[in-house]
CSV table of C-alpha atoms in Angstrom, one decimal:
chain,number,residue,atom,x,y,z
E,15,MET,CA,150.3,92.7,126.7
E,16,ALA,CA,148.6,89.4,127.3
E,17,ALA,CA,147.3,90.6,130.6
E,18,LYS,CA,145.9,93.8,129.0
E,19,ARG,CA,144.1,91.7,126.3
E,20,LYS,CA,142.6,89.5,129.0
E,21,LYS,CA,141.3,92.6,130.8
E,22,LYS,CA,139.9,94.0,127.6
E,23,LYS,CA,138.1,90.7,126.9
E,24,LYS,CA,136.7,90.6,130.5
E,25,GLY,CA,135.6,94.2,130.1
E,26,LYS,CA,133.8,93.4,126.8
E,27,LYS,CA,132.2,90.4,128.4
E,28,LYS,CA,130.9,92.4,131.3
E,29,ILE,CA,129.5,95.0,129.0
E,30,LEU,CA,127.7,92.3,126.9
E,31,LEU,CA,126.3,90.7,130.1
E,32,LEU,CA,125.1,94.1,131.3
E,33,VAL,CA,123.4,94.8,127.9
E,34,PHE,CA,121.8,91.4,128.0
E,35,GLU,CA,120.6,91.9,131.5
E,36,LEU,CA,119.1,95.3,130.7
E,37,LEU,CA,117.3,93.9,127.7
E,38,LEU,CA,116.0,91.0,129.8
E,39,LEU,CA,114.8,93.5,132.4
E,40,LEU,CA,113.1,95.6,129.8
E,41,ILE,CA,111.3,92.5,128.4
E,42,LEU,CA,110.2,91.4,131.9
E,43,LEU,CA,109.0,95.0,132.7
E,44,ALA,CA,107.1,95.1,129.3
E,45,VAL,CA,105.4,91.8,130.0
E,46,ALA,CA,104.5,92.9,133.6
E,47,TRP,CA,103.1,96.1,132.3
E,48,LEU,CA,101.2,94.4,129.5
E,49,TYR,CA,99.7,92.0,132.1
E,50,ASN,CA,98.7,94.8,134.5
E,51,THR,CA,97.3,97.2,132.0
E,52,THR,CA,95.7,94.7,129.6
E,53,PHE,CA,95.2,91.1,130.6
E,54,ASN,CA,93.9,91.9,134.1
E,55,LYS,CA,90.9,93.6,132.3
E,56,ILE,CA,89.7,90.4,130.6
E,57,GLU,CA,86.8,88.5,132.1
E,58,TYR,CA,88.0,84.9,132.2
E,59,GLU,CA,85.8,81.8,132.6
E,60,GLN,CA,87.7,78.5,132.7
E,61,MET,CA,85.9,75.5,131.3
E,62,ASP,CA,86.7,71.8,131.9
E,63,GLU,CA,85.5,68.9,129.6
E,64,THR,CA,82.3,68.3,131.5
E,65,GLU,CA,81.3,72.0,131.5
E,66,ALA,CA,82.2,72.1,127.8
E,67,GLY,CA,79.7,69.3,127.1
E,68,ILE,CA,82.1,67.2,125.0
E,69,ASN,CA,80.3,64.0,123.9
E,70,LYS,CA,81.7,61.1,125.9
E,71,ASP,CA,81.0,58.6,123.1
E,72,ILE,CA,83.4,60.2,120.5
E,73,ASP,CA,86.0,57.7,119.4
E,74,THR,CA,89.1,58.0,121.6
E,75,GLU,CA,91.6,58.4,118.7
E,76,LYS,CA,89.4,61.0,117.0
E,77,LEU,CA,89.0,62.9,120.3
E,78,GLU,CA,92.8,63.1,120.7
E,79,LEU,CA,93.2,64.5,117.2
E,80,LEU,CA,90.6,67.2,118.0
E,81,LYS,CA,92.4,68.1,121.3
E,82,GLU,CA,96.1,67.8,120.3
E,83,GLY,CA,96.3,68.6,116.6
E,84,TYR,CA,94.2,71.7,116.6
E,85,MET,CA,93.1,74.7,118.6
E,86,THR,CA,89.4,75.2,118.1
E,87,ILE,CA,87.9,78.5,119.4
E,88,ALA,CA,84.2,79.4,119.4
E,89,LEU,CA,83.5,83.1,118.5
E,90,PHE,CA,80.2,84.6,119.7
E,91,GLY,CA,78.9,88.0,118.6
E,92,LEU,CA,76.1,89.3,120.8
E,93,ASP,CA,73.3,91.6,119.6
E,94,ASN,CA,72.3,93.0,123.1
E,95,ARG,CA,71.9,96.6,122.1
E,96,SER,CA,74.2,97.4,125.0
E,97,SER,CA,77.9,97.4,125.8
E,98,ASN,CA,79.8,94.7,127.8
E,99,ASN,CA,76.8,92.7,128.8
E,100,TYR,CA,77.7,89.0,128.3
E,101,ASP,CA,75.4,87.3,130.7
E,102,SER,CA,72.6,86.6,128.3
E,103,GLY,CA,71.1,87.5,124.9
E,104,ASN,CA,71.1,85.8,121.5
E,105,SER,CA,74.4,85.1,119.9
E,106,ASP,CA,73.6,86.4,116.4
E,107,THR,CA,77.1,85.5,115.2
E,108,ILE,CA,78.3,82.0,115.9
E,109,MET,CA,81.7,81.1,114.4
E,110,ILE,CA,84.2,78.4,114.8
E,111,ALA,CA,87.9,79.2,114.2
E,112,ASN,CA,90.0,76.1,113.8
E,113,ILE,CA,93.8,76.5,113.9
E,114,ASP,CA,96.1,73.8,112.8
E,115,ASN,CA,98.8,73.8,115.5
E,116,GLN,CA,101.6,72.8,113.1
E,117,THR,CA,100.9,74.9,109.9
E,118,LYS,CA,99.1,77.8,111.6
E,119,GLN,CA,96.5,77.6,108.9
E,120,VAL,CA,93.0,78.7,110.0
E,121,LYS,CA,89.6,77.6,108.8
E,122,LEU,CA,86.5,79.6,109.7
E,123,VAL,CA,83.0,78.1,109.9
E,124,SER,CA,79.9,80.2,110.4
E,125,VAL,CA,77.1,78.2,112.1
E,126,TYR,CA,73.9,79.9,110.9
E,127,ARG,CA,72.2,81.4,113.9
E,128,ASP,CA,68.8,79.9,112.9
E,129,THR,CA,70.0,76.3,112.6
E,130,TYR,CA,67.7,73.9,114.4
E,131,LEU,CA,69.8,72.1,117.0
E,132,ASN,CA,69.7,70.7,120.5
E,133,ILE,CA,70.4,73.8,122.6
E,134,GLY,CA,70.5,71.9,125.9
E,135,ASN,CA,68.4,69.4,127.9
E,136,GLY,CA,67.0,67.8,124.8
E,137,LYS,CA,65.3,71.1,123.7
E,138,LEU,CA,65.4,71.7,119.9
E,139,SER,CA,65.5,75.3,118.9
E,140,LYS,CA,67.5,77.9,117.0
E,141,ALA,CA,71.2,77.7,117.7
E,142,ASN,CA,71.5,81.3,118.8
E,143,ALA,CA,69.0,80.7,121.6
E,144,ALA,CA,71.5,78.5,123.5
E,145,TYR,CA,73.4,81.7,124.7
E,146,ALA,CA,70.2,83.3,125.9
E,147,HIS,CA,69.4,80.2,128.0
E,148,GLY,CA,72.8,79.7,129.6
E,149,GLY,CA,75.4,82.2,128.4
E,150,ALA,CA,78.7,81.2,126.7
E,151,THR,CA,78.9,77.9,128.6
E,152,GLN,CA,75.6,76.6,127.1
E,153,ALA,CA,76.5,78.0,123.7
E,154,VAL,CA,79.8,76.0,123.7
E,155,GLN,CA,77.9,72.9,125.0
E,156,MET,CA,75.5,73.3,122.1
E,157,LEU,CA,78.3,73.3,119.5
E,158,ASN,CA,80.2,70.4,121.1
E,159,SER,CA,77.1,68.1,121.6
E,160,ASN,CA,75.6,68.7,118.1
E,161,LEU,CA,78.9,68.7,116.1
E,162,ASP,CA,81.1,66.2,117.9
E,163,LEU,CA,83.7,68.9,118.7
E,164,ALA,CA,86.0,69.4,121.7
E,165,ILE,CA,85.8,73.2,122.1
E,166,ARG,CA,86.9,74.5,125.4
E,167,GLU,CA,87.9,78.1,124.4
E,168,TYR,CA,85.6,80.9,123.4
E,169,VAL,CA,85.7,84.7,122.8
E,170,CYS,CA,82.6,86.8,123.2
E,171,VAL,CA,82.3,90.3,121.7
E,172,ASP,CA,79.6,92.8,121.2
E,173,TRP,CA,79.1,95.7,118.8
E,174,ALA,CA,81.2,98.1,120.9
E,175,ALA,CA,84.2,95.8,121.2
E,176,LEU,CA,84.2,95.2,117.4
E,177,VAL,CA,84.0,98.9,116.7
E,178,GLN,CA,86.8,99.7,119.1
E,179,ALA,CA,89.0,96.9,117.7
E,180,ILE,CA,88.6,98.0,114.1
E,181,ASP,CA,89.2,101.7,115.0
E,182,ALA,CA,92.3,100.7,116.9
E,183,LEU,CA,93.6,99.0,113.7
E,184,GLY,CA,92.9,102.2,111.8
E,185,GLY,CA,89.9,100.9,109.9
E,186,ILE,CA,89.7,98.2,107.2
E,187,ASP,CA,89.4,98.2,103.4
E,188,LEU,CA,86.5,96.4,101.9
E,189,GLU,CA,84.8,96.1,98.5
E,190,ILE,CA,81.1,97.0,98.9
E,191,THR,CA,78.2,97.3,96.5
E,192,GLN,CA,75.9,100.2,96.2
E,193,ALA,CA,73.2,98.2,97.9
E,194,GLU,CA,75.5,97.5,100.8
E,195,MET,CA,76.5,101.1,101.0
E,196,ASN,CA,72.9,102.1,101.3
E,197,SER,CA,72.2,99.5,104.0
E,198,ILE,CA,75.2,100.7,106.0
E,199,ASN,CA,73.9,104.2,105.9
E,200,LYS,CA,70.4,103.0,106.8
E,201,TYR,CA,71.4,101.1,109.9
E,202,LEU,CA,74.5,103.0,111.0
E,203,HIS,CA,72.5,104.8,113.7
E,204,ASP,CA,71.7,101.4,115.5
E,205,VAL,CA,75.4,100.9,116.2
E,206,ASP,CA,76.0,104.6,117.1
E,207,LYS,CA,73.2,104.3,119.7
E,208,VAL,CA,75.2,101.6,121.5
E,209,THR,CA,78.6,103.2,121.2
E,210,GLY,CA,77.6,106.8,121.6
E,211,LEU,CA,79.5,107.8,118.5
E,212,ASN,CA,78.3,110.0,115.7
E,213,THR,CA,79.6,108.2,112.6
E,214,SER,CA,79.7,109.8,109.1
E,215,LEU,CA,77.8,108.2,106.3
E,216,VAL,CA,79.6,106.2,103.6
E,217,THR,CA,79.6,108.3,100.4
E,218,GLN,CA,81.0,105.8,97.9
E,219,TYR,CA,80.9,102.2,97.0
E,220,GLY,CA,83.5,99.9,95.4
E,221,ASN,CA,86.9,99.8,97.2
E,222,VAL,CA,86.3,101.8,100.4
E,223,HIS,CA,87.9,102.4,103.7
E,224,LEU,CA,85.5,101.8,106.6
E,225,ASP,CA,85.9,102.8,110.2
E,226,GLY,CA,84.8,100.6,113.1
E,227,SER,CA,81.1,101.6,113.1
E,228,GLN,CA,80.7,101.4,109.4
E,229,ALA,CA,82.4,98.0,109.2
E,230,THR,CA,80.4,96.6,112.1
E,231,THR,CA,77.2,97.8,110.4
E,232,TYR,CA,78.4,96.1,107.1
E,233,ALA,CA,78.7,92.8,109.1
E,234,ARG,CA,75.1,93.2,110.2
E,235,ILE,CA,73.5,93.5,106.8
E,236,ARG,CA,70.9,90.9,106.3
E,237,LYS,CA,68.0,92.4,104.3
E,238,LEU,CA,69.6,92.0,100.9
E,239,ALA,CA,69.8,89.0,98.5
E,240,GLY,CA,71.3,86.1,100.3
E,241,ASP,CA,69.7,86.9,103.7
E,242,ASP,CA,71.6,85.4,106.7
E,243,TYR,CA,73.8,83.2,104.5
E,244,LYS,CA,75.4,86.2,102.9
E,245,ARG,CA,75.5,88.1,106.2
E,246,ALA,CA,77.6,85.2,107.6
E,247,SER,CA,79.9,85.8,104.6
E,248,ARG,CA,80.2,89.5,105.4
E,249,GLN,CA,81.1,88.6,109.0
E,250,ARG,CA,84.0,86.4,107.9
E,251,ILE,CA,85.2,89.0,105.4
E,252,VAL,CA,85.4,91.6,108.2
E,253,ILE,CA,87.4,89.1,110.4
E,254,GLN,CA,89.7,88.4,107.4
E,255,ALA,CA,90.3,92.1,106.8
E,256,MET,CA,91.0,92.6,110.6
E,257,LEU,CA,93.6,89.8,110.6
E,258,THR,CA,95.3,91.2,107.5
E,259,LYS,CA,95.5,94.6,109.1
E,260,ALA,CA,96.8,93.1,112.4
E,261,LYS,CA,99.5,91.2,110.6
E,262,GLN,CA,100.7,94.5,109.2
E,263,SER,CA,100.7,96.2,112.6
E,264,ASP,CA,103.6,96.8,114.9
E,265,LEU,CA,103.7,95.8,118.6
E,266,ALA,CA,102.5,99.3,119.7
E,267,THR,CA,99.3,99.0,117.6
E,268,LEU,CA,98.6,95.5,118.8
E,269,THR,CA,99.1,96.6,122.5
E,270,LYS,CA,96.8,99.5,121.9
E,271,ILE,CA,94.1,97.1,120.6
E,272,CYS,CA,94.6,95.0,123.7
E,273,ASN,CA,94.2,98.0,126.0
E,274,VAL,CA,91.1,99.3,124.1
E,275,VAL,CA,89.3,96.1,123.6
E,276,PHE,CA,90.2,93.5,126.3
E,277,ASP,CA,88.1,95.0,129.0
E,278,ASP,CA,85.1,94.7,126.7
E,279,ILE,CA,85.3,91.0,125.9
E,280,LYS,CA,84.7,87.7,127.7
E,281,THR,CA,86.9,84.7,127.1
E,282,THR,CA,88.4,81.5,128.4
E,283,LEU,CA,91.8,82.3,126.9
E,284,THR,CA,94.5,82.8,129.5
E,285,MET,CA,97.2,85.4,129.4
E,286,SER,CA,99.8,82.9,128.2
E,287,GLU,CA,97.5,81.6,125.5
E,288,ILE,CA,96.8,85.1,124.2
E,289,LEU,CA,100.5,85.9,124.2
E,290,TYR,CA,101.2,82.7,122.4
E,291,LEU,CA,98.6,83.6,119.7
E,292,MET,CA,99.9,87.2,119.4
E,293,LYS,CA,103.5,86.2,118.9
E,294,ASP,CA,102.5,84.0,115.9
E,295,ILE,CA,100.0,86.5,114.4
E,296,ALA,CA,102.1,86.9,111.3
E,297,SER,CA,102.1,83.2,110.7
E,298,TYR,CA,98.3,82.8,110.7
E,299,ASP,CA,96.6,82.4,107.4
E,300,ILE,CA,92.9,82.0,106.8
E,301,VAL,CA,93.0,79.4,104.0
E,302,SER,CA,89.3,78.5,103.8
E,303,THR,CA,85.8,79.4,105.1
E,304,THR,CA,82.4,78.0,104.9
E,305,GLY,CA,78.9,78.0,106.4
E,306,PHE,CA,77.2,75.3,108.4
E,307,PRO,CA,75.1,73.3,107.7
E,308,PHE,CA,76.3,72.4,104.2
E,309,ASP,CA,73.1,70.7,103.2
E,310,LEU,CA,70.0,72.5,104.5
E,311,THR,CA,66.5,73.7,103.9
E,312,ASN,CA,64.2,76.3,105.4
E,313,ALA,CA,61.1,75.4,107.4
E,314,ARG,CA,58.6,77.4,109.3
E,315,LEU,CA,58.3,75.5,112.6
E,316,LYS,CA,56.0,76.0,115.5
E,317,GLY,CA,57.7,77.9,118.3
E,318,THR,CA,60.7,79.0,116.2
E,319,GLY,CA,59.3,80.4,113.0
E,320,ASP,CA,61.6,80.5,110.0
E,321,THR,CA,64.3,78.0,110.7
E,322,VAL,CA,67.4,76.5,109.0
E,323,VAL,CA,67.1,72.7,109.2
E,324,PRO,CA,70.1,70.4,108.5
E,325,ALA,CA,69.5,67.6,106.1
E,326,THR,CA,70.5,65.6,108.0
E,327,LEU,CA,72.6,66.7,111.0
E,328,ALA,CA,74.6,63.4,111.0
E,329,ASN,CA,75.5,63.9,107.3
E,330,ASN,CA,76.5,67.5,107.9
E,331,VAL,CA,78.7,66.7,110.9
E,332,THR,CA,80.5,64.0,108.9
E,333,GLU,CA,81.2,66.6,106.2
E,334,LEU,CA,82.3,69.1,108.9
E,335,HIS,CA,85.0,66.8,110.2
E,336,LYS,CA,86.2,66.2,106.6
E,337,TYR,CA,86.4,69.9,106.2
E,338,LEU,CA,88.0,70.9,109.5
E,339,PHE,CA,90.2,67.9,110.3
E,340,ASP,CA,90.6,66.2,106.9
E,341,ASP,CA,89.0,63.1,108.4
E,342,GLN,CA,87.7,61.2,105.4
E,343,THR,CA,86.3,58.3,107.5
E,344,TYR,CA,84.6,60.1,110.4
E,345,THR,CA,81.5,58.4,111.9
E,346,VAL,CA,79.3,60.5,114.1
E,347,SER,CA,78.9,59.6,117.8
E,348,ASN,CA,75.7,57.9,119.0
E,349,THR,CA,74.8,61.3,120.7
E,350,VAL,CA,74.9,63.2,117.4
E,351,GLN,CA,73.0,60.4,115.6
E,352,SER,CA,70.3,60.6,118.2
E,353,ILE,CA,70.0,64.3,117.9
E,354,SER,CA,69.9,64.0,114.1
E,355,ASP,CA,67.1,61.4,114.2
E,356,ASN,CA,65.1,63.6,116.6
E,357,ILE,CA,65.5,66.6,114.3
E,358,ALA,CA,64.4,64.5,111.3
E,359,ILE,CA,61.3,63.2,113.2
E,360,THR,CA,60.3,66.6,114.5
E,361,THR,CA,60.7,68.5,111.2
E,362,GLY,CA,60.2,65.8,108.6
E,363,VAL,CA,63.4,67.0,106.8
E,364,THR,CA,65.6,64.2,105.5
E,365,GLN,CA,68.6,64.1,103.1
E,366,ASN,CA,66.1,63.6,100.3
E,367,SER,CA,64.3,66.9,101.0
E,368,MET,CA,64.4,69.9,98.7
E,369,LEU,CA,67.7,71.7,99.6
E,370,ILE,CA,68.8,75.3,99.3
E,371,ASP,CA,72.1,75.8,97.5
E,372,THR,CA,74.3,78.0,99.7
E,373,SER,CA,77.6,77.0,98.2
E,374,SER,CA,78.1,80.4,96.5
E,375,PHE,CA,78.2,82.1,100.0
E,376,ASN,CA,80.7,79.7,101.6
E,377,GLU,CA,84.3,80.5,100.4
E,378,THR,CA,85.4,84.0,101.3
E,379,ALA,CA,89.1,83.4,101.9
E,380,GLY,CA,91.1,86.1,100.1
E,381,MET,CA,88.0,88.1,99.3
E,382,LYS,CA,87.4,91.7,100.3
E,383,GLY,CA,83.7,91.8,99.5
E,384,THR,CA,80.7,89.8,98.4
E,385,GLU,CA,80.2,91.4,94.9
E,386,LYS,CA,81.9,88.6,93.1
E,387,LYS,CA,79.7,86.0,94.8
E,388,SER,CA,76.5,87.9,94.1
E,389,GLU,CA,77.2,87.8,90.4
E,390,THR,CA,77.0,84.1,90.5
E,391,ASN,CA,73.6,83.9,92.3
């Protein structure tokens, strides 16, 4: 009897090992398939610290915090009126996603595209021109050198990629105003020209379900009250709605998004980094959003036209580090201070200049639309 029990135990053990091995094999096959069908499609461009333009005079301890405590990713949205062309063009959406590695909390910062910054080689111009001069690499360098950041990762998307991603999610639910509905319908054909789709008009406002083309057009709305400041809010609202939908999606849907979208983006994120981010997608929570600069004014400058001028850049960078990294004692590097002084001399804008209040456009976390904000304007 004892021998029979031993044989039964050995038999059960063999079956359990066989099941475990089969499961392991299936997982390995799934990863291999995901890599071959999805991640091989991505256009990668690795970036070291020199290429990223990280300021060499940032305090060592502060730099370690930026690099070890957080994952900071630059997001660029191109308005090239074409699909999958990432070599040049203005980055009309410039966003910084800052992820706390411990809490998985995310903060989103929209850098206003018309912000007057050093776009490279000492040239002062609108921030979105950096991409046109040197692609994603120069755009990342622009963010790092002006803002004392240590960004080495970026994701570039165009209209077509955003449309496909939202459609793969099954669309998103937003709260839109009548004016926003009218604007979507007015400019929807611009997006359809790029994608080749024939999208239906939006027939109601309030709480609505938008497909990829409609939601992308919503994110482009600028010619309403709030101008580009509110457009940046809409862009963050769309990203928030996409994350909410993704967190509710199963693996099959997420894999579908990968297959549909990843051959239409450009990024520095490796396969392992993308897998790492995907496995924790349910843990990510956008806890706060804002626009940058915090203190600003508008000026019509020779060579750039209507421009957003930080007042001053150094003061705004100090506030940015408080916001992103909870660093209450941050002092900007000499590099940033020099750029700040140059901007002040060139534009005449100082911290005592007449400022524009954009605070009502900043916080969009948890919001499905801009209507609540517009009531306070």
